[in-house]
């Protein structure tokens, strides 16, 4: 998909929003494959441990449908330098980036991507809460343990962790839509990596279902991020 007969142009109105979602993407994969179609630049990222999937998207205009792969950290570092409109021109083996006075040229890669689909995911319980408080409390819990158990309630969401020092629980005000499922546990380190996208919206949505991956959505009008994390499987007598 990286071999082009002609140059392809992609334009994004605000590079700052792209920088925000790339700051998360680089935590999970060394390379990222984007597809531009129907005015959306989109990438689906499977982390190296195959525990999480991150879907990032941002409004973009392009000459045609196109797919290209870049080094995630290099691409993120360049995009983070500017906050103006971004123009990308894709050639046979490189991509030219232009943001105001900033110009860069990066190598393209041929990457074998896993066939990942999250279409049809529908959890029975959706909880909306404060983005700032959620990530602040998740970081606090990481001081005491490496796993968080999430309990959804009618008007709150409870975060709980256990470690050598004992058990810590934090209740957050929330709006719950749907029947709360039985609590499930998740690795804190993956959730903490999402905090870099917190600036997209003051609120986030957590979707939960028994024995299902958790989904976290952080949206802005022109861009967004959906994160899927498999629950941890623990023995019944394992308090951690």
XYZ file of N, CA and C in Angstrom, residues 141 147-151 158-162 167-170 185 188 239:
54
model
N -3.856 5.051 42.467
C -3.964 3.631 42.791
C -2.719 2.856 42.391
N -3.077 -3.550 39.527
C -4.349 -3.955 38.943
C -5.472 -3.134 39.549
N -6.429 -2.741 38.720
C -7.595 -2.022 39.233
C -8.847 -2.850 38.975
N -9.663 -2.989 39.999
C -10.967 -3.627 39.848
C -11.997 -2.517 39.703
N -12.822 -2.600 38.677
C -13.781 -1.538 38.379
C -15.197 -2.021 38.651
N -15.875 -1.294 39.548
C -17.268 -1.577 39.885
C -18.125 -0.427 39.363
N -16.551 2.738 41.046
C -15.574 2.475 42.107
C -14.327 1.841 41.503
N -13.177 2.414 41.861
C -11.878 1.890 41.459
C -11.209 1.306 42.695
N -10.743 0.076 42.580
C -10.183 -0.619 43.747
C -8.892 -1.333 43.365
N -7.905 -1.231 44.234
C -6.671 -1.988 44.030
C -6.210 -2.576 45.346
N -5.448 -3.652 45.250
C -4.903 -4.316 46.434
C -3.419 -4.573 46.242
N -5.793 -2.713 50.828
C -6.723 -2.420 49.743
C -7.138 -0.948 49.774
N -7.195 -0.337 48.594
C -7.596 1.063 48.482
C -8.763 1.148 47.503
N -9.816 1.884 47.876
C -10.947 2.097 46.968
C -11.214 3.592 46.835
N -11.599 4.002 45.626
C -11.964 5.391 45.354
C -13.273 5.379 44.572
N -11.226 -6.893 36.607
C -9.927 -6.288 36.928
C -9.102 -6.071 35.671
N -3.290 -1.661 35.411
C -3.265 -0.208 35.537
C -2.334 0.463 34.531
N -6.212 -12.436 45.878
C -6.742 -11.143 46.295
C -6.122 -9.987 45.536
